[in-house]
Structures are given as C-alpha cells and as structure tokens.
Backbone as JSON, one array per atom type, in Angstrom:
{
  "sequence": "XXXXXXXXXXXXXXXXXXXXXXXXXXXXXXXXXXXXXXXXXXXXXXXXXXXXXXXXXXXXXXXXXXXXXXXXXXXXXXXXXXXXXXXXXXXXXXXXXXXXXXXXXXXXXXXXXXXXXXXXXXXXXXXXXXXXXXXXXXXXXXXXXXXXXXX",
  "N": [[0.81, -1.19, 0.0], [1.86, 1.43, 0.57], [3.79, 3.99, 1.86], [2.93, 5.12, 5.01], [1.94, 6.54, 7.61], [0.72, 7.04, 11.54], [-0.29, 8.47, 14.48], [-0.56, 8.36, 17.46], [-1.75, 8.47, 20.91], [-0.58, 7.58, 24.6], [-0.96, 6.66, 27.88], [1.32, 5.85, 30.27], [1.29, 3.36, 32.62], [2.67, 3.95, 34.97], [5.2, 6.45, 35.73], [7.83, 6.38, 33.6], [10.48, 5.41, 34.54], [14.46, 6.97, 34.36], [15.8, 5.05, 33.14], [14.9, 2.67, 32.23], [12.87, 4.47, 30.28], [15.18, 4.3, 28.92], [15.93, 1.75, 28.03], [13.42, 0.84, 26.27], [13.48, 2.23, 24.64], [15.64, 1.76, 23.14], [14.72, -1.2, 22.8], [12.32, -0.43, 21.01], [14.2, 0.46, 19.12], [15.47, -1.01, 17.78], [13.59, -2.83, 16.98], [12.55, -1.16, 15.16], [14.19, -0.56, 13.26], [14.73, -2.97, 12.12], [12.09, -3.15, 10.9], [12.02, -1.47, 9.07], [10.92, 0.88, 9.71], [10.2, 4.41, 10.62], [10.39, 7.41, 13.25], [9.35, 9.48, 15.79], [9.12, 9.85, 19.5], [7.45, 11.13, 22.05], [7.88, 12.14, 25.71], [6.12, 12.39, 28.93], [6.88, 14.22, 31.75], [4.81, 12.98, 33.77], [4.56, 10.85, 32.89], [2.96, 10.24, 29.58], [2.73, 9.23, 26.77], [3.64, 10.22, 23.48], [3.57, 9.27, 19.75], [5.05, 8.92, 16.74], [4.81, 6.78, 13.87], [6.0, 5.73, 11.06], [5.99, 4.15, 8.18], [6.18, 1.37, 6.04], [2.17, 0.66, 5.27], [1.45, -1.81, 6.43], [3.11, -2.8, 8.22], [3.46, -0.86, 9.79], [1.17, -0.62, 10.99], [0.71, -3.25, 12.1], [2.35, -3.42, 14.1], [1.55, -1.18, 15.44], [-0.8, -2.24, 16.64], [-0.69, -4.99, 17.44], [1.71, -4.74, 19.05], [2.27, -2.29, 20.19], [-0.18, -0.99, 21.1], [-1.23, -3.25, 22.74], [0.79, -3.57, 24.86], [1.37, -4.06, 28.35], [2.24, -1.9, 29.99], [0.71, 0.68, 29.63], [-1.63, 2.73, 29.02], [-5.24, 3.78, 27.39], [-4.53, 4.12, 24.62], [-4.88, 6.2, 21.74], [-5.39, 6.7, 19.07], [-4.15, 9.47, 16.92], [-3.85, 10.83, 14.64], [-4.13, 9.35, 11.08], [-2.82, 8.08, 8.06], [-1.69, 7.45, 4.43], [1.27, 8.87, 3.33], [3.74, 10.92, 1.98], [6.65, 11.28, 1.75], [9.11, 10.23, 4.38], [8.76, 12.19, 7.55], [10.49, 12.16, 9.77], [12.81, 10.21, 8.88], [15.82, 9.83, 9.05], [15.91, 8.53, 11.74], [15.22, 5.77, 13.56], [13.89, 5.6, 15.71], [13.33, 8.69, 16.75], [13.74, 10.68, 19.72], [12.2, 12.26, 22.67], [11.5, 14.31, 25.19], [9.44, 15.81, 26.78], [6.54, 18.53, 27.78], [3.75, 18.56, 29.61], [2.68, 20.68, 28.94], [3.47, 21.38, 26.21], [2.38, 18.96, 25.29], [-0.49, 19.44, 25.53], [-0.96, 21.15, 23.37], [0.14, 20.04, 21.14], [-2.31, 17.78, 20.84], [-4.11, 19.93, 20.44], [-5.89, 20.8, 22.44], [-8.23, 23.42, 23.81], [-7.06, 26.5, 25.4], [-7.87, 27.14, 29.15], [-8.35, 29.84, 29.41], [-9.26, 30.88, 27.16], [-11.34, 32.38, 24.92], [-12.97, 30.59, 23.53], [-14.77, 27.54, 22.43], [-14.72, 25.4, 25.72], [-13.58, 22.92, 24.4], [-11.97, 20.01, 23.37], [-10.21, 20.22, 20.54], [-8.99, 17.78, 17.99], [-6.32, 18.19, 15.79], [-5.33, 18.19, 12.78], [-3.74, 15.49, 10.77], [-1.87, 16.62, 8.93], [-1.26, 19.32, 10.35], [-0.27, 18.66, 12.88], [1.62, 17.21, 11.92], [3.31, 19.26, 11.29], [3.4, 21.15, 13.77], [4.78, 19.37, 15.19], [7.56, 18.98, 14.24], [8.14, 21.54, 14.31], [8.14, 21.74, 16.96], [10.23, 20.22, 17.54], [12.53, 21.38, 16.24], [12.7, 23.67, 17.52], [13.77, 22.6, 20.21], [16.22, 20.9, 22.26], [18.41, 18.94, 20.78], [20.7, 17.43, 20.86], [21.61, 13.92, 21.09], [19.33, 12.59, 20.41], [19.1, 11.75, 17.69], [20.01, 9.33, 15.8], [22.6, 8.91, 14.94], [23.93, 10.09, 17.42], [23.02, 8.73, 19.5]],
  "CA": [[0.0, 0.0, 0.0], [2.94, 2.32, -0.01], [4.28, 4.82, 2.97], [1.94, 5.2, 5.97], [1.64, 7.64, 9.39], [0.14, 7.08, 12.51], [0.52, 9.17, 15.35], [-1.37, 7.84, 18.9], [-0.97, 8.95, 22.28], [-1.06, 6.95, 25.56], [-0.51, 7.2, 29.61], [1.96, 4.94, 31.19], [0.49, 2.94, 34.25], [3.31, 4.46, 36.5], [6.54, 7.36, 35.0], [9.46, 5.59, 33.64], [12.26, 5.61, 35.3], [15.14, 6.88, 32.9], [16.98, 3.41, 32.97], [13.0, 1.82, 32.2], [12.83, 4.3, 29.32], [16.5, 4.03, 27.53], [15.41, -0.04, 27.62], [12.4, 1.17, 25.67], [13.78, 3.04, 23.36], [16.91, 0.34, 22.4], [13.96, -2.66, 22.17], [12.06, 0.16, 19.78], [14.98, 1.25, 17.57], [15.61, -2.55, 16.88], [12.52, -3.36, 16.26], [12.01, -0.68, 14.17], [15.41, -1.08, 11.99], [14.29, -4.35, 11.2], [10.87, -3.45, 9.77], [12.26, -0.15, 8.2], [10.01, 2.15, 10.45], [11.2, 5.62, 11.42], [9.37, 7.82, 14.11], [9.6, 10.49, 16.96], [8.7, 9.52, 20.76], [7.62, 12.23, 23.08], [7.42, 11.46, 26.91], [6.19, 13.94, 29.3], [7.09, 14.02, 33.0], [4.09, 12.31, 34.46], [4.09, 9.24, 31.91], [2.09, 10.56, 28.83], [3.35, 9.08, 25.76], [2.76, 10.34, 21.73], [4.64, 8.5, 18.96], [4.28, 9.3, 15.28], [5.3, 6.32, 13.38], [6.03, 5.97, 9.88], [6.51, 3.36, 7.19], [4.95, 0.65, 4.99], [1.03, 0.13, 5.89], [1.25, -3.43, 6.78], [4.08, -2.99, 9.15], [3.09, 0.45, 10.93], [0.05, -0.96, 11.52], [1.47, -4.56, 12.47], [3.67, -2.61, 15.1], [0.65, -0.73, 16.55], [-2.27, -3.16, 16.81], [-0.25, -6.12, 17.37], [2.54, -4.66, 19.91], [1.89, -1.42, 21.0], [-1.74, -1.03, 21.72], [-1.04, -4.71, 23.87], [1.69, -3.25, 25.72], [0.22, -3.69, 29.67], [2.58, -0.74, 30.49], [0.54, 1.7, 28.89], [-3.32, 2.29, 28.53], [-5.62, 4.27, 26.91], [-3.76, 4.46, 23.89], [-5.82, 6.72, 20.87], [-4.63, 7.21, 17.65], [-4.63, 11.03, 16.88], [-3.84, 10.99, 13.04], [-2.79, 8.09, 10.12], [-2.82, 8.19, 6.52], [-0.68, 7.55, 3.47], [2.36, 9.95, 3.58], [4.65, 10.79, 0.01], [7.94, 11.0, 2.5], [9.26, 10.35, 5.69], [8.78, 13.27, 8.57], [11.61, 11.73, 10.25], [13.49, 8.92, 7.77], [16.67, 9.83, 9.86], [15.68, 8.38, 13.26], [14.33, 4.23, 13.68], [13.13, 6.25, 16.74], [13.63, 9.78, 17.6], [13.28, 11.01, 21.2], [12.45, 13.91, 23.08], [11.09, 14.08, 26.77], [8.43, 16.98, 26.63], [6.04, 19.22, 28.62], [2.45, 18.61, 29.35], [2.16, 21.94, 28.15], [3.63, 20.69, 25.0], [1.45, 17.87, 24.38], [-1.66, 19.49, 25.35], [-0.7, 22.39, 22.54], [-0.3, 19.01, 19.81], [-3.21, 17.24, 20.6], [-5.2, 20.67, 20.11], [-6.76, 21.34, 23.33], [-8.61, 24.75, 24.03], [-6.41, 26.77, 27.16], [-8.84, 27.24, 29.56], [-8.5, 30.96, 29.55], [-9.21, 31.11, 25.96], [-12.74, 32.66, 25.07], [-13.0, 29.58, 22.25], [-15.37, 26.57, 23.71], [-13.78, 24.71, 25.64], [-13.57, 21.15, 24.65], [-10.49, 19.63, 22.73], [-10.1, 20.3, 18.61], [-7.91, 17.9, 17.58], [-5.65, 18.81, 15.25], [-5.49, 17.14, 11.55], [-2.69, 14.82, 10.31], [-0.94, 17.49, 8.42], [-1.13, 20.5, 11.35], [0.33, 17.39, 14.1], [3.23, 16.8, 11.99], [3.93, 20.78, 11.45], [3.73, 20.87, 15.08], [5.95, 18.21, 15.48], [8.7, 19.5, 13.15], [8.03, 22.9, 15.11], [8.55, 21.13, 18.38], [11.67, 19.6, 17.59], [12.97, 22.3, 16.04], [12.64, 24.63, 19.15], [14.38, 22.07, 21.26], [17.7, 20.19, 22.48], [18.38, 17.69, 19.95], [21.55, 16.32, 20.75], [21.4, 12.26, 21.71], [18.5, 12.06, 19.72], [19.44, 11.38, 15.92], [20.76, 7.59, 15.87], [24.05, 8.62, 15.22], [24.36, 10.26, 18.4], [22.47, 7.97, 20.18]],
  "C": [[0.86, 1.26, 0.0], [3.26, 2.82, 1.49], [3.11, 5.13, 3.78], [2.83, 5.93, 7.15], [0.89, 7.1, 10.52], [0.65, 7.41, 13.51], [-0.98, 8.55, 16.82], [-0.43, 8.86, 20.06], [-1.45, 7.96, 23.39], [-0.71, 7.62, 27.05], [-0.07, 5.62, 29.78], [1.1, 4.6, 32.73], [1.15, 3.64, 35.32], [4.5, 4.93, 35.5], [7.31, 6.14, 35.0], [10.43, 6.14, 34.16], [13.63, 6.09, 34.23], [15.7, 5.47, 32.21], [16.07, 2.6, 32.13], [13.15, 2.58, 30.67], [13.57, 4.49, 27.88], [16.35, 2.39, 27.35], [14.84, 0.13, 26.38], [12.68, 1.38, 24.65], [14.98, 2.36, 22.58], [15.98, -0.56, 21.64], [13.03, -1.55, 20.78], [12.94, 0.55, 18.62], [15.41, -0.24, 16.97], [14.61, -2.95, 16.14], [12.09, -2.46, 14.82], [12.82, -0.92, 12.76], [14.56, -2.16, 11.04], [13.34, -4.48, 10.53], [10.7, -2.39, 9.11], [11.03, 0.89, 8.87], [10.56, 3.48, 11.27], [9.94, 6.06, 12.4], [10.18, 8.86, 15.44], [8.88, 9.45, 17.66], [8.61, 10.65, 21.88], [6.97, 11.38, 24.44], [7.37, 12.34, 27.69], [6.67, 13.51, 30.86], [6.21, 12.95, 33.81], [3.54, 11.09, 33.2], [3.34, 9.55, 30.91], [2.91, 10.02, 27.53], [2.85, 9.66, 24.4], [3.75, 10.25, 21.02], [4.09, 8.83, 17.64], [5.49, 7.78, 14.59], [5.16, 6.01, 11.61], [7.08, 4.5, 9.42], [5.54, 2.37, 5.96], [4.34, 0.44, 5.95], [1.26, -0.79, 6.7], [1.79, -3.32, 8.35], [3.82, -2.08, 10.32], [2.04, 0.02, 11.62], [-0.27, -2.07, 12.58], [1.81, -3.93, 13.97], [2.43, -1.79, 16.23], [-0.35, -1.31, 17.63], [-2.0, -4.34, 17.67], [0.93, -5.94, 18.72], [2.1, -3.11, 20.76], [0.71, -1.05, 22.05], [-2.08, -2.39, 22.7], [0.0, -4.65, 24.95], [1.24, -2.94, 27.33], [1.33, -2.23, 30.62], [1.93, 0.94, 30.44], [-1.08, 1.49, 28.7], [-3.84, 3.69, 27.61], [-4.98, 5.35, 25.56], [-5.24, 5.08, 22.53], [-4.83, 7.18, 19.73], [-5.24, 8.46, 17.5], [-4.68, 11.16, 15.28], [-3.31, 9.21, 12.54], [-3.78, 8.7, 9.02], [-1.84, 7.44, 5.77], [-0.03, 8.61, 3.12], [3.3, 9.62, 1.92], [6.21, 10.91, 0.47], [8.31, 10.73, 3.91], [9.56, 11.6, 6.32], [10.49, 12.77, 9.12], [12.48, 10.42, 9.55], [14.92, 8.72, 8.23], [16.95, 8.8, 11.35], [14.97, 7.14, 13.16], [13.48, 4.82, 15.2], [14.07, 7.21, 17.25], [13.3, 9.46, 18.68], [13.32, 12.26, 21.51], [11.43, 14.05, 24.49], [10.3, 16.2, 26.37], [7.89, 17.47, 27.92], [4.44, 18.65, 29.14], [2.15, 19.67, 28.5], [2.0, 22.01, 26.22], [2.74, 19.64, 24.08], [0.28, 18.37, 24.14], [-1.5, 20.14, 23.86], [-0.86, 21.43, 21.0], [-1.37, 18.7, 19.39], [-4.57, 18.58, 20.29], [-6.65, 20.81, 21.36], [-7.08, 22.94, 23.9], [-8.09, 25.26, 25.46], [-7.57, 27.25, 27.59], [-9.6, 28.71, 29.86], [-8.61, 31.44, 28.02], [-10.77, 31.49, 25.69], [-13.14, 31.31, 24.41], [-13.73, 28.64, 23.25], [-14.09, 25.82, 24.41], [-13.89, 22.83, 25.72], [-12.05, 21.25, 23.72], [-10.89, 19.86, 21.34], [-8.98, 19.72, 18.49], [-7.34, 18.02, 16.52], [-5.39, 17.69, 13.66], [-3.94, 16.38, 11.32], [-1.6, 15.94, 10.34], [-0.29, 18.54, 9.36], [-0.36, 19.65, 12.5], [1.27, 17.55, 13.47], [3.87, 18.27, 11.74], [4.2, 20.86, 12.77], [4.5, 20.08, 15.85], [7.19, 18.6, 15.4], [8.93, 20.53, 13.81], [8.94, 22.51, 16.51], [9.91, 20.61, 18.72], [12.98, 20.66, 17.18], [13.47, 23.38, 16.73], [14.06, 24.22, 20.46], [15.28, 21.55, 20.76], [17.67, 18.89, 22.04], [19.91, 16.9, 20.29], [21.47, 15.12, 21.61], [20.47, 12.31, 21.32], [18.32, 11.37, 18.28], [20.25, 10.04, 16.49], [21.94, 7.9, 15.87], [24.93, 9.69, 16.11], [23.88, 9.66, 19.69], [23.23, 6.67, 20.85]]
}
C-alpha cells in the first residue's frame, strides 16, 4: 500500500524511570530497523506518551495493533492521526526522542487553554497541522542524543 503515518498517544500505568525508558527506546529502535520504520517519541514528565510512526502500511500498523496497543505498560492508547504519507517526517531516526512538557502535548493534541474565550472542549488537530507541530517542536528544542548517530 505504499508509505503510511500514525501518530497515537497513551498514559503509562506508573513514569518511567530513565533506565526503564533508555530499555524502551533500544527494544524500539531494533525493532524498528528491522521493519524499516522511522518515528519520533515524546514522553512527558508524568508518563504521557505520543509516537508518530512511519513506514509501509502493513508494518506500521502490524507494530501498533499487534505490539503497542497490547503493551500492559501503557493504557488508553488513541490514535490522533494516520494516513498515506509521500515521505518520511523523520526517515533519519528508527526512533527519535524527546522528553516533553504537558504543556507541550496538550498544545499538539489541540486542546482549548482554559483561559481562551474559544469553547472549551479539545479540537484535535489534523494529520498534516500534528506533523507541522511536530517538526516545530523539535525544532525549538535540544536535539543532541536524539538522531541515531548520536544515540
């Protein structure tokens, strides 16, 4: 089916520990090598995870349904965007990283600040506007030890 996206977010049952999630992030960059899948990983202080992964259908999907979304570390996992993508966001990285804010995530997932006249419930945010925001996000911040070959 060609190049595929999906970006989810979850909550950890209990914060990783750093040691807990440089494990994490080793058993993901293997796994991903091996099935050609690139991707960011944001993790916020109080356990909040959101992952954008990218590659062939089969496999991205394989990888979500099949391992992630079964992962008993982690619940209420929601996919925020997927599609078919014409390049990789990240094609550099079998898994970026980047340890975030709440403030940060809420701002992705497109939630209304509460001092905002706008209703307030959540708008979230389309495929395309997530991975601008992404790209934004990373951009902003301290990237070194994140690219594989400083990792």
């Amino acid at each position: 089916m060609g190049l595929y996206q999906l970006l989810y977010q979850s909550q950890s049952l209990v914060p990783f520990a750093p040691a807990e999630l440089s494990a994490l992030l080793k058993q993901a960059r293997t796994f991903n090598r091996g099935h050609h899948i690139t991707g960011l990983l944001l993790y916020t202080p109080d356990g909040r995870f959101f992952q954008l992964l990218e590659g062939e259908y089969e496999e991205v999907r394989n990888l979500y349904y099949n391992h992630i979304a079964l992962d008993p570390r982690h619940f209420n996992c929601q996919i925020q965007g997927e599609g078919p993508c014409q390049a990789r966001t990240f094609a550099d990285w079998s898994m970026g990283f980047r340890a975030t804010t709440a403030a940060d995530l809420r701002r992705l997932l497109g939630h209304v600040l509460p001092d905002s006249p706008a209703l307030l419930i959540p708008r979230p945010h389309t495929r395309p506007e997530l991975l601008e925001l992404l790209l934004e996000l990373v951009a902003q911040g301290e990237t070194e030890g994140w690219p594989e070959s400083q990792a």
